[in-house]
Amino acid sequence: MPRARWDRLDEDRKQRILLAATEEFAENGFEGASYNGIIATAGISKGAMYYYFDDKMDLFVTTVRHALGPMFESIGALGAVDRASFWPTVRDMTVGSIVFTQTHPQQLTLYRELLALHQSHREHPLVAALFVEFETFTSVMLDVGQRVGAVRSDLPPGLLEAAANGLGHGVDAWYLSHLDPDDDPRDVANLTVDLMRRLCAPPEPK
């Protein structure tokens, strides 16, 4: 996490640092990104950068959180749903996330790089903490779905959430490696949400 001094930094300087970091990480990935290059582009000293961030990973995670924040804002919240409207609402929110990735190439590249880091640096506390934040949506979705009877409640606590998050990460990785800007977001959403519904919906009565 960035140091507390980052929160007190003026907004214009924050944006210069984040813009420089976004461009460098999106172009060269995490491993290939030049920390010194980001510092030079942002127009600050190396000492000042370390005044705000512990290292390159700290800056990368902060950059990803900032870059992907608008995606979660565009998706919105489930709001008031019932059993009949729950899965169609999840589908509409999924369409929103797909449209965002199709129209924001830098953010798409950063998310792809984050998924790769999740494989190679899974135990890194900053990476793990960021994924916990992202997985909060799944937790909320399942909780709301169970309350309205659209999500199964016959499994041990935590198992369904773990399975849903695993499916979500797998679907994201597949989607990011097969993305076609001409794909109809509704078709992709139908495919992915149907997989999630099959996993999470209550089993049919025997």
Coordinates of C-alpha atoms in Angstrom, one line a residue:
M1 CA 0.0 0.0 0.0
P2 CA 1.3 3.5 -0.7
R3 CA 2.5 5.4 2.3
A4 CA 0.2 7.8 4.1
R5 CA 2.1 10.7 2.5
W6 CA 0.6 9.6 -0.9
D7 CA -2.9 10.5 0.4
R8 CA -1.8 14.0 1.3
L9 CA -0.1 14.6 -2.1
D10 CA -1.9 17.2 -4.4
E11 CA -4.1 15.7 -7.1
D12 CA -2.2 17.1 -10.1
R13 CA 1.1 15.4 -8.9
K14 CA -0.7 12.2 -8.2
Q15 CA -2.1 12.1 -11.7
R16 CA 1.3 12.8 -13.3
I17 CA 2.7 9.8 -11.4
L18 CA -0.2 7.5 -12.2
L19 CA -0.3 8.5 -15.8
A20 CA 3.5 7.8 -16.2
A21 CA 3.1 4.5 -14.4
T22 CA 0.1 3.4 -16.4
E23 CA 1.8 4.1 -19.7
E24 CA 5.1 2.3 -18.7
F25 CA 3.4 -0.7 -17.2
A26 CA 0.9 -1.0 -20.0
E27 CA 3.7 -0.8 -22.6
N28 CA 6.3 -3.0 -21.0
G29 CA 4.6 -5.1 -18.3
F30 CA 5.6 -5.3 -14.7
E31 CA 8.9 -7.0 -15.1
G32 CA 10.0 -4.9 -18.1
A33 CA 8.8 -1.6 -16.8
S34 CA 11.5 0.9 -15.8
Y35 CA 11.0 2.4 -12.4
N36 CA 13.5 5.1 -13.2
G37 CA 11.7 5.8 -16.5
I38 CA 8.4 6.3 -14.6
I39 CA 10.2 8.6 -12.2
A40 CA 11.7 10.7 -15.1
T41 CA 8.4 10.8 -17.0
A42 CA 6.5 11.9 -13.9
G43 CA 9.1 14.7 -13.3
I44 CA 9.9 13.8 -9.7
S45 CA 13.1 12.7 -8.0
K46 CA 13.8 9.1 -7.1
G47 CA 13.9 10.1 -3.4
A48 CA 10.4 11.6 -3.8
M49 CA 9.1 8.4 -5.4
Y50 CA 10.4 6.3 -2.5
Y51 CA 8.7 8.8 -0.2
Y52 CA 5.4 7.6 -1.5
F53 CA 6.0 3.9 -2.5
D54 CA 8.1 1.2 -1.0
D55 CA 9.0 -0.3 -4.4
K56 CA 7.9 -1.0 -8.0
M57 CA 5.3 -3.6 -6.9
D58 CA 3.7 -1.0 -4.5
L59 CA 3.5 1.5 -7.4
F60 CA 2.1 -1.2 -9.8
V61 CA -0.7 -2.3 -7.5
T62 CA -1.6 1.3 -6.8
T63 CA -1.7 2.0 -10.5
V64 CA -3.9 -1.0 -11.2
R65 CA -6.3 -0.1 -8.5
H66 CA -6.6 3.4 -9.9
A67 CA -6.9 2.2 -13.5
L68 CA -9.5 -0.4 -12.9
G69 CA -11.6 1.6 -10.4
P70 CA -13.7 3.1 -13.2
M71 CA -14.5 -0.4 -14.5
F72 CA -16.1 -1.3 -11.1
E73 CA -17.9 2.0 -11.0
S74 CA -19.3 1.4 -14.5
I75 CA -20.5 -2.1 -13.5
G76 CA -22.3 -0.7 -10.5
A77 CA -24.0 -2.7 -7.8
L78 CA -26.7 -5.4 -7.9
G79 CA -29.2 -3.2 -6.3
A80 CA -32.7 -4.4 -5.7
V81 CA -33.2 -7.8 -7.3
D82 CA -35.4 -10.9 -6.8
R83 CA -34.9 -14.5 -7.8
A84 CA -36.1 -13.9 -11.4
S85 CA -34.0 -10.8 -12.0
F86 CA -30.8 -11.8 -10.2
W87 CA -29.0 -13.6 -13.0
P88 CA -30.1 -11.2 -15.8
T89 CA -28.8 -8.4 -13.6
V90 CA -25.4 -10.2 -13.2
R91 CA -25.4 -10.7 -17.0
D92 CA -25.9 -7.0 -17.6
M93 CA -23.1 -6.1 -15.2
T94 CA -20.9 -8.5 -17.0
V95 CA -21.7 -6.9 -20.3
G96 CA -20.6 -3.6 -18.7
S97 CA -17.2 -5.0 -17.7
I98 CA -16.6 -6.5 -21.1
V99 CA -17.4 -3.2 -22.8
F100 CA -15.0 -1.4 -20.5
T101 CA -12.1 -3.8 -21.4
Q102 CA -12.9 -3.5 -25.1
T103 CA -12.8 0.3 -25.0
H104 CA -9.9 0.8 -22.6
P105 CA -6.8 -0.9 -24.0
Q106 CA -4.4 0.3 -21.4
Q107 CA -6.6 -0.9 -18.5
L108 CA -7.0 -4.2 -20.3
T109 CA -3.3 -4.7 -20.6
L110 CA -2.8 -3.8 -16.9
Y111 CA -5.4 -6.4 -15.9
R112 CA -3.8 -9.0 -18.1
E113 CA -0.5 -8.2 -16.4
L114 CA -2.1 -8.4 -13.0
L115 CA -3.5 -11.9 -13.7
A116 CA 0.0 -13.0 -14.8
L117 CA 1.5 -11.6 -11.5
H118 CA -1.2 -13.5 -9.6
Q119 CA 0.3 -16.7 -11.0
S120 CA 3.9 -15.8 -10.3
H121 CA 3.6 -13.7 -7.2
R122 CA 0.4 -15.1 -5.6
E123 CA 1.8 -14.9 -2.1
H124 CA 2.9 -11.3 -2.4
P125 CA 0.9 -9.5 0.2
L126 CA 0.0 -6.5 -2.1
V127 CA -1.1 -8.7 -4.9
A128 CA -3.1 -11.0 -2.6
A129 CA -4.7 -7.9 -1.0
L130 CA -5.7 -6.5 -4.3
F131 CA -7.4 -9.7 -5.4
V132 CA -9.3 -9.8 -2.1
E133 CA -10.7 -6.4 -3.0
F134 CA -11.7 -7.6 -6.5
E135 CA -13.2 -10.8 -5.0
T136 CA -15.5 -8.7 -2.8
F137 CA -17.9 -8.4 -5.6
T138 CA -18.2 -12.2 -5.8
S139 CA -18.9 -12.4 -2.1
V140 CA -21.6 -9.7 -2.3
M141 CA -23.1 -11.4 -5.4
L142 CA -23.4 -14.8 -3.7
D143 CA -24.8 -13.3 -0.5
V144 CA -27.5 -11.4 -2.4
G145 CA -28.2 -14.4 -4.6
Q146 CA -28.7 -16.6 -1.6
R147 CA -31.0 -14.1 0.1
V148 CA -33.3 -14.1 -2.9
G149 CA -33.1 -17.8 -3.6
A150 CA -31.1 -17.6 -6.8
V151 CA -27.9 -19.0 -5.4
R152 CA -27.4 -22.4 -3.7
S153 CA -26.9 -22.6 0.0
D154 CA -26.3 -26.3 0.4
L155 CA -22.5 -26.2 0.5
P156 CA -20.0 -25.7 3.4
P157 CA -19.3 -22.0 4.1
G158 CA -16.5 -20.6 1.9
L159 CA -16.6 -23.5 -0.6
L160 CA -19.0 -21.9 -3.1
E161 CA -17.1 -18.6 -2.9
A162 CA -13.8 -20.2 -3.5
A163 CA -15.2 -22.2 -6.5
A164 CA -16.9 -19.1 -7.9
N165 CA -13.7 -17.0 -7.6
G166 CA -11.7 -19.8 -9.2
L167 CA -14.1 -19.9 -12.1
G168 CA -14.0 -16.2 -12.4
H169 CA -10.3 -16.0 -12.6
G170 CA -10.2 -18.8 -15.1
V171 CA -12.8 -17.1 -17.3
D172 CA -11.0 -13.8 -17.1
A173 CA -7.7 -15.4 -18.1
W174 CA -9.4 -17.1 -21.0
Y175 CA -11.2 -14.0 -22.1
L176 CA -8.1 -11.8 -22.0
S177 CA -6.2 -14.3 -24.2
H178 CA -9.0 -14.6 -26.7
L179 CA -10.3 -11.0 -26.8
D180 CA -11.6 -9.8 -30.1
P181 CA -12.7 -6.1 -30.2
D182 CA -15.4 -7.2 -32.6
D183 CA -16.9 -9.7 -30.1
D184 CA -20.5 -8.9 -29.1
P185 CA -20.3 -8.3 -25.3
R186 CA -23.7 -9.9 -24.9
D187 CA -22.6 -13.2 -26.4
V188 CA -19.5 -13.3 -24.2
A189 CA -21.6 -12.4 -21.1
N190 CA -24.1 -15.1 -21.9
L191 CA -21.4 -17.7 -22.1
T192 CA -19.6 -16.7 -18.9
V193 CA -22.6 -16.0 -16.8
D194 CA -24.2 -19.3 -17.9
L195 CA -21.1 -21.1 -16.5
M196 CA -21.4 -19.2 -13.2
R197 CA -25.1 -19.9 -13.0
R198 CA -24.6 -23.6 -13.6
L199 CA -22.1 -23.6 -10.7
C200 CA -24.0 -21.4 -8.3
A201 CA -27.7 -21.8 -8.9
P202 CA -29.7 -24.1 -6.6
P203 CA -29.8 -27.7 -7.8
E204 CA -32.9 -28.8 -9.5
P205 CA -35.3 -30.8 -7.3
K206 CA -35.1 -34.5 -7.9

